mmCIF file of C-alpha atoms in Angstrom:
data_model
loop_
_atom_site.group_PDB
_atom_site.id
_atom_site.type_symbol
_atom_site.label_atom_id
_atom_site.label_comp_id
_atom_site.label_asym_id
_atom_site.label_seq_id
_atom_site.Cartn_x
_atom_site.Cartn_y
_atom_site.Cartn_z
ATOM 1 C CA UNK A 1 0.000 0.000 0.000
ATOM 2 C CA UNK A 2 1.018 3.318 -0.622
ATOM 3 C CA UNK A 3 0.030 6.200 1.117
ATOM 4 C CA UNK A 4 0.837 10.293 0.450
ATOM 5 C CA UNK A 5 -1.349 12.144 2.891
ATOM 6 C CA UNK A 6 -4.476 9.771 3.495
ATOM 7 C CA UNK A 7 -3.554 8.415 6.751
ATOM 8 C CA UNK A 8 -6.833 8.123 7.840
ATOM 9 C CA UNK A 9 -7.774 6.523 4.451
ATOM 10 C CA UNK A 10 -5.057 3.944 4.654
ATOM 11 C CA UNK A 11 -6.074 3.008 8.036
ATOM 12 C CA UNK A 12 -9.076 1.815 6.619
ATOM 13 C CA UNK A 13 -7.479 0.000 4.100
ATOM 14 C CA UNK A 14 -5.339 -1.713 6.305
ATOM 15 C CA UNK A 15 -8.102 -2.529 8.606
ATOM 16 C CA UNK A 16 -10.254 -4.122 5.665
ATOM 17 C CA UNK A 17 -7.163 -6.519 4.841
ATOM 18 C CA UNK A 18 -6.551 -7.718 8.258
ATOM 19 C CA UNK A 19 -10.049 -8.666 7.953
ATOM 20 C CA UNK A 20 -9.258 -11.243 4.876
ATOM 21 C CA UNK A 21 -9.503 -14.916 5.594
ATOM 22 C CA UNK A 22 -6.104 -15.264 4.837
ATOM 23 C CA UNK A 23 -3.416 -17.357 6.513
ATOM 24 C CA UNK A 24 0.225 -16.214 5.867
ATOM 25 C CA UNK A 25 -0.127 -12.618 5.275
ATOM 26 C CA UNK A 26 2.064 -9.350 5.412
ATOM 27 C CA UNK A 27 1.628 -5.766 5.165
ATOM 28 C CA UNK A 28 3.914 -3.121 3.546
ATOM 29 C CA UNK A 29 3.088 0.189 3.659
ATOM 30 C CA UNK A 30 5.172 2.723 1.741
ATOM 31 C CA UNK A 31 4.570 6.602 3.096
ATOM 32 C CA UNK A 32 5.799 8.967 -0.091
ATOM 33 C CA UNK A 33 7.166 12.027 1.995
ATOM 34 C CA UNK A 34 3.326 12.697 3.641
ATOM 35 C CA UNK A 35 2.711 16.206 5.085
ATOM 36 C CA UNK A 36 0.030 15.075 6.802
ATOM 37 C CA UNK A 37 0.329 13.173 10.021
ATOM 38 C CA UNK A 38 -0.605 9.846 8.518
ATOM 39 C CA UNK A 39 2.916 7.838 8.977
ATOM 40 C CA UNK A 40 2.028 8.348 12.929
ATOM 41 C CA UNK A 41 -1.520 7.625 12.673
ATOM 42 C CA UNK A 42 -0.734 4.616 10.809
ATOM 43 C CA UNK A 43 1.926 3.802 13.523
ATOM 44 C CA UNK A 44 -0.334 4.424 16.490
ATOM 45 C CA UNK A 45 -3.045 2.202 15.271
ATOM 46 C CA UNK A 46 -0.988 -0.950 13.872
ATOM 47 C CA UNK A 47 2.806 -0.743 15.266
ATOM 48 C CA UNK A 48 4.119 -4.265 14.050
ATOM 49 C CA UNK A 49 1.397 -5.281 12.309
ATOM 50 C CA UNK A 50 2.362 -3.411 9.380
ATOM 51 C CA UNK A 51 6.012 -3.009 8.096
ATOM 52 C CA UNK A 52 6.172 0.682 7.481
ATOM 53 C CA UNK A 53 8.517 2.743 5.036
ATOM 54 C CA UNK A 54 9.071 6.370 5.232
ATOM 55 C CA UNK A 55 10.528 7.770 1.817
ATOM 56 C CA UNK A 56 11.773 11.357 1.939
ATOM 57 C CA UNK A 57 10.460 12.202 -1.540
ATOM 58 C CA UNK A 58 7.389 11.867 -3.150
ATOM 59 C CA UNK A 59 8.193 8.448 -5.382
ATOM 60 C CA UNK A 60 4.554 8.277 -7.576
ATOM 61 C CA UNK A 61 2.204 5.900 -6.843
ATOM 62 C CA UNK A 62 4.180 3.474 -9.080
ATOM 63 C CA UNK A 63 7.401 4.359 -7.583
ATOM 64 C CA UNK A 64 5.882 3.580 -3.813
ATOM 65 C CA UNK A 65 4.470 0.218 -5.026
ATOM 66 C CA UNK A 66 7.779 -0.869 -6.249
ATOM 67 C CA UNK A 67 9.213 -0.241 -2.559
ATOM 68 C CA UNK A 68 6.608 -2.279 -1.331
ATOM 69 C CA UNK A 69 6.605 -5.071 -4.107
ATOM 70 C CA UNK A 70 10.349 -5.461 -3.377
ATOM 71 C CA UNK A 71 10.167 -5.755 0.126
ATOM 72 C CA UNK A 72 7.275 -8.217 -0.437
ATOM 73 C CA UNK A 73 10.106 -10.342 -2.906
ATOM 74 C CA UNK A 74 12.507 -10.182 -0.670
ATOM 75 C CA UNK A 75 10.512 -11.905 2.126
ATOM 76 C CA UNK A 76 9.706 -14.547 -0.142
ATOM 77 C CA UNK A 77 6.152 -13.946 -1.011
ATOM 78 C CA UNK A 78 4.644 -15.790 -4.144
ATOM 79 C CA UNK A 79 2.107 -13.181 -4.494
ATOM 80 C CA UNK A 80 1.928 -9.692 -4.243
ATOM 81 C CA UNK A 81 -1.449 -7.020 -3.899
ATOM 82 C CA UNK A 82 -0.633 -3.867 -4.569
ATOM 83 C CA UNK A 83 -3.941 -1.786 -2.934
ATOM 84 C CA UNK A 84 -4.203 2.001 -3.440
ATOM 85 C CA UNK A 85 -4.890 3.713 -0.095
ATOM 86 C CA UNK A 86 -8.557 4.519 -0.745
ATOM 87 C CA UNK A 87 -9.817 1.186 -1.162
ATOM 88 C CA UNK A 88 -11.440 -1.044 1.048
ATOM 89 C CA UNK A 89 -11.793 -5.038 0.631
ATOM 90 C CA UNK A 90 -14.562 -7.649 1.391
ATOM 91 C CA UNK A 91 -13.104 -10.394 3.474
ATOM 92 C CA UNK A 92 -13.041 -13.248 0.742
ATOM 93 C CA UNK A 93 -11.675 -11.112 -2.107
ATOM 94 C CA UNK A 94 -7.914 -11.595 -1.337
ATOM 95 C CA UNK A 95 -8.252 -15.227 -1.039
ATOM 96 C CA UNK A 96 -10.890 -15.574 -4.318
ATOM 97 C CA UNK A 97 -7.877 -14.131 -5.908
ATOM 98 C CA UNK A 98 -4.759 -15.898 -4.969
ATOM 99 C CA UNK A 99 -6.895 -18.836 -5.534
ATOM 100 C CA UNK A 100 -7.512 -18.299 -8.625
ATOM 101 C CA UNK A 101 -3.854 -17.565 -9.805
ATOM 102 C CA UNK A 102 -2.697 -20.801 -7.894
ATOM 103 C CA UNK A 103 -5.245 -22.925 -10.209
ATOM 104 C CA UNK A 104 -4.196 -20.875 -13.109
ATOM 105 C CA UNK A 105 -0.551 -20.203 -12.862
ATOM 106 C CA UNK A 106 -0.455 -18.846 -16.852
ATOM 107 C CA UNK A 107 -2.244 -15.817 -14.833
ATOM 108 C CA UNK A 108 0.366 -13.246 -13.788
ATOM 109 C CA UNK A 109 -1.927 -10.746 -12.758
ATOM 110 C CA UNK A 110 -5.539 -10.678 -11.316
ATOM 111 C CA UNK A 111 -7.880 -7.850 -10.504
ATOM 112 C CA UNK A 112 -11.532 -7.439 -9.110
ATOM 113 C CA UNK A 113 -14.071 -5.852 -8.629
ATOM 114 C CA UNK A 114 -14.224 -2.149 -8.010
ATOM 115 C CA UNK A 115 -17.004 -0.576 -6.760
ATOM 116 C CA UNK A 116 -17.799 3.041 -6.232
ATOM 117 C CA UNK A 117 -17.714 3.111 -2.190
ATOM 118 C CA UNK A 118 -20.733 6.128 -2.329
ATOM 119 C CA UNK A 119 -22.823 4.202 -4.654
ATOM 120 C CA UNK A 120 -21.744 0.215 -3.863
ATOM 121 C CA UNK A 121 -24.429 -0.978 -7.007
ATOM 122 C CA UNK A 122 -22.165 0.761 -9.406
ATOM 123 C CA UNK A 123 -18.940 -0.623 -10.920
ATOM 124 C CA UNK A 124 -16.194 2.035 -11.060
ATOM 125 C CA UNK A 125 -13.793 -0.687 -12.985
ATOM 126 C CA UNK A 126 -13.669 -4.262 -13.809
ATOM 127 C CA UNK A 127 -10.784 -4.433 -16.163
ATOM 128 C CA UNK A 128 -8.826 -2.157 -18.427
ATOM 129 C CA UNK A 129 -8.442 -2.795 -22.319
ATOM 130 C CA UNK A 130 -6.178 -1.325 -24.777
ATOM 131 C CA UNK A 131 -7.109 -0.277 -28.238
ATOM 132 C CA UNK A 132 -4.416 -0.090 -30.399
ATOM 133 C CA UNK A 133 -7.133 1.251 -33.255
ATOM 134 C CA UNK A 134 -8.037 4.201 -31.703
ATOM 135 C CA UNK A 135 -5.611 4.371 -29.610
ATOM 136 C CA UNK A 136 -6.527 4.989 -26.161
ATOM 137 C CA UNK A 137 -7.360 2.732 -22.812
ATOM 138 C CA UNK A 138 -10.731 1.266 -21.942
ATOM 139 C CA UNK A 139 -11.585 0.917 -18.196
ATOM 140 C CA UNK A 140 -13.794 -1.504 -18.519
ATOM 141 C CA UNK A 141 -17.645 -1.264 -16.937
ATOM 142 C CA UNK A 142 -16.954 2.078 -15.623
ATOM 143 C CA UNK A 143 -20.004 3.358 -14.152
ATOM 144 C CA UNK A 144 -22.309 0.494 -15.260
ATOM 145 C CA UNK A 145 -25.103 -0.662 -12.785
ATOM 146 C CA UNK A 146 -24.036 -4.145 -11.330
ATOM 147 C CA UNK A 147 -25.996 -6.734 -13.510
ATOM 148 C CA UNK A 148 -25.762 -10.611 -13.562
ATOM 149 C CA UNK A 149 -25.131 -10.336 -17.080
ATOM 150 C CA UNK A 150 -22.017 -8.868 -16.676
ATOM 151 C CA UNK A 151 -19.189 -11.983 -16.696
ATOM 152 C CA UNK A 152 -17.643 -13.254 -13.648
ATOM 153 C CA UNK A 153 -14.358 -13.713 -15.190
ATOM 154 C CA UNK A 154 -12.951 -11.538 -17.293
ATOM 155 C CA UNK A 155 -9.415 -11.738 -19.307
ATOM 156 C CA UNK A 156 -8.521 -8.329 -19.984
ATOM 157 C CA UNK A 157 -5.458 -5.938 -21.101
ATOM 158 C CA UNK A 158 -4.714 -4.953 -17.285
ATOM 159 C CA UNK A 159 -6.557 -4.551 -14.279
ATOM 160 C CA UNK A 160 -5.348 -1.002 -12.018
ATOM 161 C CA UNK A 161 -3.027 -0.804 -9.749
ATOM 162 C CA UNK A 162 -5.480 0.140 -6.688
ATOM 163 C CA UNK A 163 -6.424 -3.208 -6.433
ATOM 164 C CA UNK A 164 -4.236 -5.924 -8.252
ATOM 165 C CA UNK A 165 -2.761 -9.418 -7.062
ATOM 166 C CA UNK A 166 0.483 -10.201 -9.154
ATOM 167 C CA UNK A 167 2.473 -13.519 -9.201
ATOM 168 C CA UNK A 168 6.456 -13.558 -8.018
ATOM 169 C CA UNK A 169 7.189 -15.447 -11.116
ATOM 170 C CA UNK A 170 5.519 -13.261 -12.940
ATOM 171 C CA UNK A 171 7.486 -10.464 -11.574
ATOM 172 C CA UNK A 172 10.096 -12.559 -12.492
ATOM 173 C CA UNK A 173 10.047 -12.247 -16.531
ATOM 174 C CA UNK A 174 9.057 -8.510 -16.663
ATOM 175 C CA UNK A 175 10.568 -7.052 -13.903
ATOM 176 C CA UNK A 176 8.736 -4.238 -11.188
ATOM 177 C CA UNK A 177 6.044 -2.040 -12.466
ATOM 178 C CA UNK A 178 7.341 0.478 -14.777
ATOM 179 C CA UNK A 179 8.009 4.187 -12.805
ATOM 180 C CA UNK A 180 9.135 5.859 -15.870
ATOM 181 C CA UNK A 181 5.103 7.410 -15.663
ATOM 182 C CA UNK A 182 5.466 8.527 -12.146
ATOM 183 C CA UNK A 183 1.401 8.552 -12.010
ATOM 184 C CA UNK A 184 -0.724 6.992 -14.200
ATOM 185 C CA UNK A 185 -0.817 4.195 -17.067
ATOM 186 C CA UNK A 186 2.221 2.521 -14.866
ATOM 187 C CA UNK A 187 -0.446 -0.539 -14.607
ATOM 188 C CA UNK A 188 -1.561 -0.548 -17.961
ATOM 189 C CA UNK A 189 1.758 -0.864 -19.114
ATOM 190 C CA UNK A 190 2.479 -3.408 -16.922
ATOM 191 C CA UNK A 191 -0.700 -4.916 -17.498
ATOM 192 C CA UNK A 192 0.623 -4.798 -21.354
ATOM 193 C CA UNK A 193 4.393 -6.472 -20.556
ATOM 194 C CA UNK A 194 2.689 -9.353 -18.554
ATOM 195 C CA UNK A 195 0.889 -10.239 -21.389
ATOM 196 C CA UNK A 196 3.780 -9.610 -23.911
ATOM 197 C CA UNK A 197 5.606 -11.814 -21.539
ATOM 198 C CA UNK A 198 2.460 -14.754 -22.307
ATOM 199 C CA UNK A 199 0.811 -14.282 -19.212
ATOM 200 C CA UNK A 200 -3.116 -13.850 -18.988
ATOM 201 C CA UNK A 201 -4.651 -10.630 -17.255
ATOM 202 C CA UNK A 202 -7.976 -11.391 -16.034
ATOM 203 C CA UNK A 203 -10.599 -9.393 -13.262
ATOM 204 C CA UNK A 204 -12.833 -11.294 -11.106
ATOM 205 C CA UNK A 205 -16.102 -10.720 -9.956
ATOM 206 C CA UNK A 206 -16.011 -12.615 -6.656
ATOM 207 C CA UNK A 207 -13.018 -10.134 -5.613
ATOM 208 C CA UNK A 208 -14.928 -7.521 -4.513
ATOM 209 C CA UNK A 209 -13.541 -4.094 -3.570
ATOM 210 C CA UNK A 210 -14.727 -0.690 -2.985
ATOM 211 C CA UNK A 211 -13.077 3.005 -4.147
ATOM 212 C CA UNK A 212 -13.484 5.698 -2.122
ATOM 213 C CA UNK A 213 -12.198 8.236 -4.505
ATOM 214 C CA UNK A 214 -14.535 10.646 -6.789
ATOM 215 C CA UNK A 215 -13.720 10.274 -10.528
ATOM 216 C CA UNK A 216 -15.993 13.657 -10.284
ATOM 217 C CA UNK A 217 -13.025 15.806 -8.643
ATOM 218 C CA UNK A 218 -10.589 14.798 -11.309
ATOM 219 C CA UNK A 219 -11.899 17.144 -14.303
ATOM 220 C CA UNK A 220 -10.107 20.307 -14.138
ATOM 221 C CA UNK A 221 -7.073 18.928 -12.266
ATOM 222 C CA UNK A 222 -4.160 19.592 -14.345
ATOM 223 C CA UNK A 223 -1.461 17.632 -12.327
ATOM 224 C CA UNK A 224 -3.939 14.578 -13.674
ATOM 225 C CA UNK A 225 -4.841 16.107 -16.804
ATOM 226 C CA UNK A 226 -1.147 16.379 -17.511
ATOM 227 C CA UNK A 227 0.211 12.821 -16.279
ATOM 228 C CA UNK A 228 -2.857 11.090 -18.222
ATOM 229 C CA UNK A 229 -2.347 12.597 -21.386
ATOM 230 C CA UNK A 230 1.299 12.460 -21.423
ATOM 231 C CA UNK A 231 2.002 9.049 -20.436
ATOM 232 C CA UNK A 232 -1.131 7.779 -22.901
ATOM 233 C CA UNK A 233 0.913 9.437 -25.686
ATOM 234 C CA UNK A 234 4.446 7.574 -24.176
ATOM 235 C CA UNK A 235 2.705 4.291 -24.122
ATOM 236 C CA UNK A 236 1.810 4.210 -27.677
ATOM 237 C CA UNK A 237 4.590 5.567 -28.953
ATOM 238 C CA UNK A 238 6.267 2.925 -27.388
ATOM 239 C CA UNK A 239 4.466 0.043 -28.278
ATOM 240 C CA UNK A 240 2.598 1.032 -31.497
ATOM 241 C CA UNK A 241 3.956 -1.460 -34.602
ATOM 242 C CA UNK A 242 6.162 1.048 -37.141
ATOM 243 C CA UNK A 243 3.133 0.622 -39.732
ATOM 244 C CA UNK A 244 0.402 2.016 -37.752
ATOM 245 C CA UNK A 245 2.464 5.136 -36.522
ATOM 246 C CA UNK A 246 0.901 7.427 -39.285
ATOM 247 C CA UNK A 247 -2.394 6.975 -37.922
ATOM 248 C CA UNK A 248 -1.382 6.569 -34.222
ATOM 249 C CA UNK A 249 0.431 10.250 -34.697
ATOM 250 C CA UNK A 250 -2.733 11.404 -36.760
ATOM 251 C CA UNK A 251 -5.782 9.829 -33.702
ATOM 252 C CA UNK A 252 -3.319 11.293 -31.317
ATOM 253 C CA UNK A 253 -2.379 14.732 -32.268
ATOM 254 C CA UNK A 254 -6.300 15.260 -33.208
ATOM 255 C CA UNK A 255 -7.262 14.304 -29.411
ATOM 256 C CA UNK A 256 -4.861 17.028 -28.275
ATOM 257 C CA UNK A 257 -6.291 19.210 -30.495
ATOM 258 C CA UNK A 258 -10.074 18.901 -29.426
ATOM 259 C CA UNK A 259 -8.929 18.489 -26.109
ATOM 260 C CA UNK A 260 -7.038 22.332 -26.094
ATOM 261 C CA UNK A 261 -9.910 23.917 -28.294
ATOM 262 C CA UNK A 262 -12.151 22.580 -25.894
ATOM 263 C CA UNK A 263 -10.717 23.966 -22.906
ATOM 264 C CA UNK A 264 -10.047 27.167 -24.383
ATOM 265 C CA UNK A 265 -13.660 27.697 -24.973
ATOM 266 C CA UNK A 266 -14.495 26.750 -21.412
ATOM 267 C CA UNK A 267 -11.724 29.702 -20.729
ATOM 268 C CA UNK A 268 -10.006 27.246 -19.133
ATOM 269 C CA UNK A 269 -6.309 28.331 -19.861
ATOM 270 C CA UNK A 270 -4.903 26.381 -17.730
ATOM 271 C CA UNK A 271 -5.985 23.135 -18.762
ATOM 272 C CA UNK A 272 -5.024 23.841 -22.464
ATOM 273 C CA UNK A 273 -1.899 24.660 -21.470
ATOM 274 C CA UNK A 274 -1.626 21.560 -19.219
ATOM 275 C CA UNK A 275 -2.465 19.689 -23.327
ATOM 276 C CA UNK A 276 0.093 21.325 -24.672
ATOM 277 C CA UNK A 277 3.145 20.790 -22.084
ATOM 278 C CA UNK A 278 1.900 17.408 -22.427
ATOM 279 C CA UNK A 279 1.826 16.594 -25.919
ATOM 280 C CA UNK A 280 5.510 18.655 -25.656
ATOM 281 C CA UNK A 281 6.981 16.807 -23.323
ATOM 282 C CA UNK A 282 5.771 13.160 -24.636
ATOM 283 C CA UNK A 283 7.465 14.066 -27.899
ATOM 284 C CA UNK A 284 10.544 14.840 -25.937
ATOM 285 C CA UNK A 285 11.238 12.054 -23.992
ATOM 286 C CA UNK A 286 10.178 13.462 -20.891
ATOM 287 C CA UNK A 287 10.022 10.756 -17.950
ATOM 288 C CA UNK A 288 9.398 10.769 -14.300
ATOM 289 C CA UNK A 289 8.077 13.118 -12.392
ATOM 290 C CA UNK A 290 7.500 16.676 -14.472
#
């Protein structure tokens, strides 16, 4: 788990896991340079129960995970959950999961399901799936009522990194999730590699898990405007075959375009520039944290 300034929040994360009908379990929690008081709420509630890093600088959400993951390696651990500090799990979800992978070990990564925590009938993601035709990331579900005609078992692109299980030997063959994103597509791509690495990706329904965050607050945020649209132009530059660059360039640039003219007319300047610095820095090579 890692936490930046949601003590309270990861408290209740923690809480929900200790709650999981699991035997042999251990908890990492990775603090990226909080402000906030959480490392000694954190501390005061669970002491040893948790193994707790302090990191003087803010790392990413990938970059925290990866501190954790490591740690989890190093102890031995077959598999890893990597659980983003605003969600909450039902008791049997862990286990459903690991399960799972153990019966299926040409699964290197598992996901569930993710519920909005305000509205627990609605799906906030079940699976993420990359388009290489239009070029852009699916999250699968999002916002759908719960139905039983949605699958239990889905094999998907990549599941996010709030809530994902992920086998050592997977880990293995494509090494820790990629930080080059600092926030943002970091699961997708790894999500991508695992696959690349012939692995299956799948999300299941009887991993249930709720999201406390709003999707609602992140509209005119341009730290998230920025890392989503940079790193969704990295990722495809990266991975896009040579023949299909012309169009990828073309779907792309045109995205950017609508997405600045759009912003502009909602005089929000701040935004479009947000596009621009972007689509600048993408072409550049820019990595990390901007």
């Amino acid at each position: 788990i890692s936490n930046h300034n949601m003590g309270h929040k990861t408290v209740e994360c923690i809480s929900s896991v200790l709650c999981s009908d699991i035997d042999l379990l251990q908890i990492f929690v990775v603090d990226m340079a909080s402000t906030d008081n959480s490392v000694s709420i954190i501390e005061e509630r669970f002491g040893s129960q948790v193994k707790l890093t302090r990191c003087n600088e803010d790392l990413g959400s990938c970059g925290g995970l990866n501190i954790g993951i490591q740690q989890a390696l190093d102890t031995g651990c077959d598999y890893i959950c990597c659980l983003g500090e605003a969600v909450t799990v039902e008791p049997h979800a862990l286990k459903n999961m690991m399960r799972f992978m153990q019966a299926n070990p040409n699964v290197g990564m598992a996901g569930g399901k993710i519920y909005h925590k305000h509205m627990p009938h609605y799906i906030q993601q079940f699976g993420i799936s990359i388009d290489f035709k239009n070029f852009r990331a699916n999250t699968l579900y999002a916002d759908c009522a719960d139905s039983p005609d949605i699958p239990n078992i889905i094999y998907c692109d990549a599941v996010s990194s709030c809530a994902m299980l992920v086998s050592a030997d997977a880990i293995a063959k494509t090494g820790l999730m990629p930080d080059e994103n600092f926030l943002y597509w970091d699961d997708t791509e790894w999500g991508f590699l695992m696959k690349q690495a012939g692995f299956e990706v799948v999300s299941l329904a009887d991993a249930k898990m709720y999201h406390s965050a709003s999707p609602m607050r992140r509209c005119d945020n341009t730290k998230v405007n920025y890392y989503l649209t940079r790193n969704c132009l990295n990722f495809f530059i990266k991975y896009t075959h040579q023949k299909k660059c012309m169009k990828m360039s073309i779907v792309l640039l045109r995205s950017i375009f609508e997405s600045f003219y759009l912003h502009r007319m909602g005089h929000a300047h701040n935004m479009a520039q947000a596009d621009l610095t972007a689509m600048s820095d993408a072409i550049y090579g820019l990595r990390g944290i901007a």
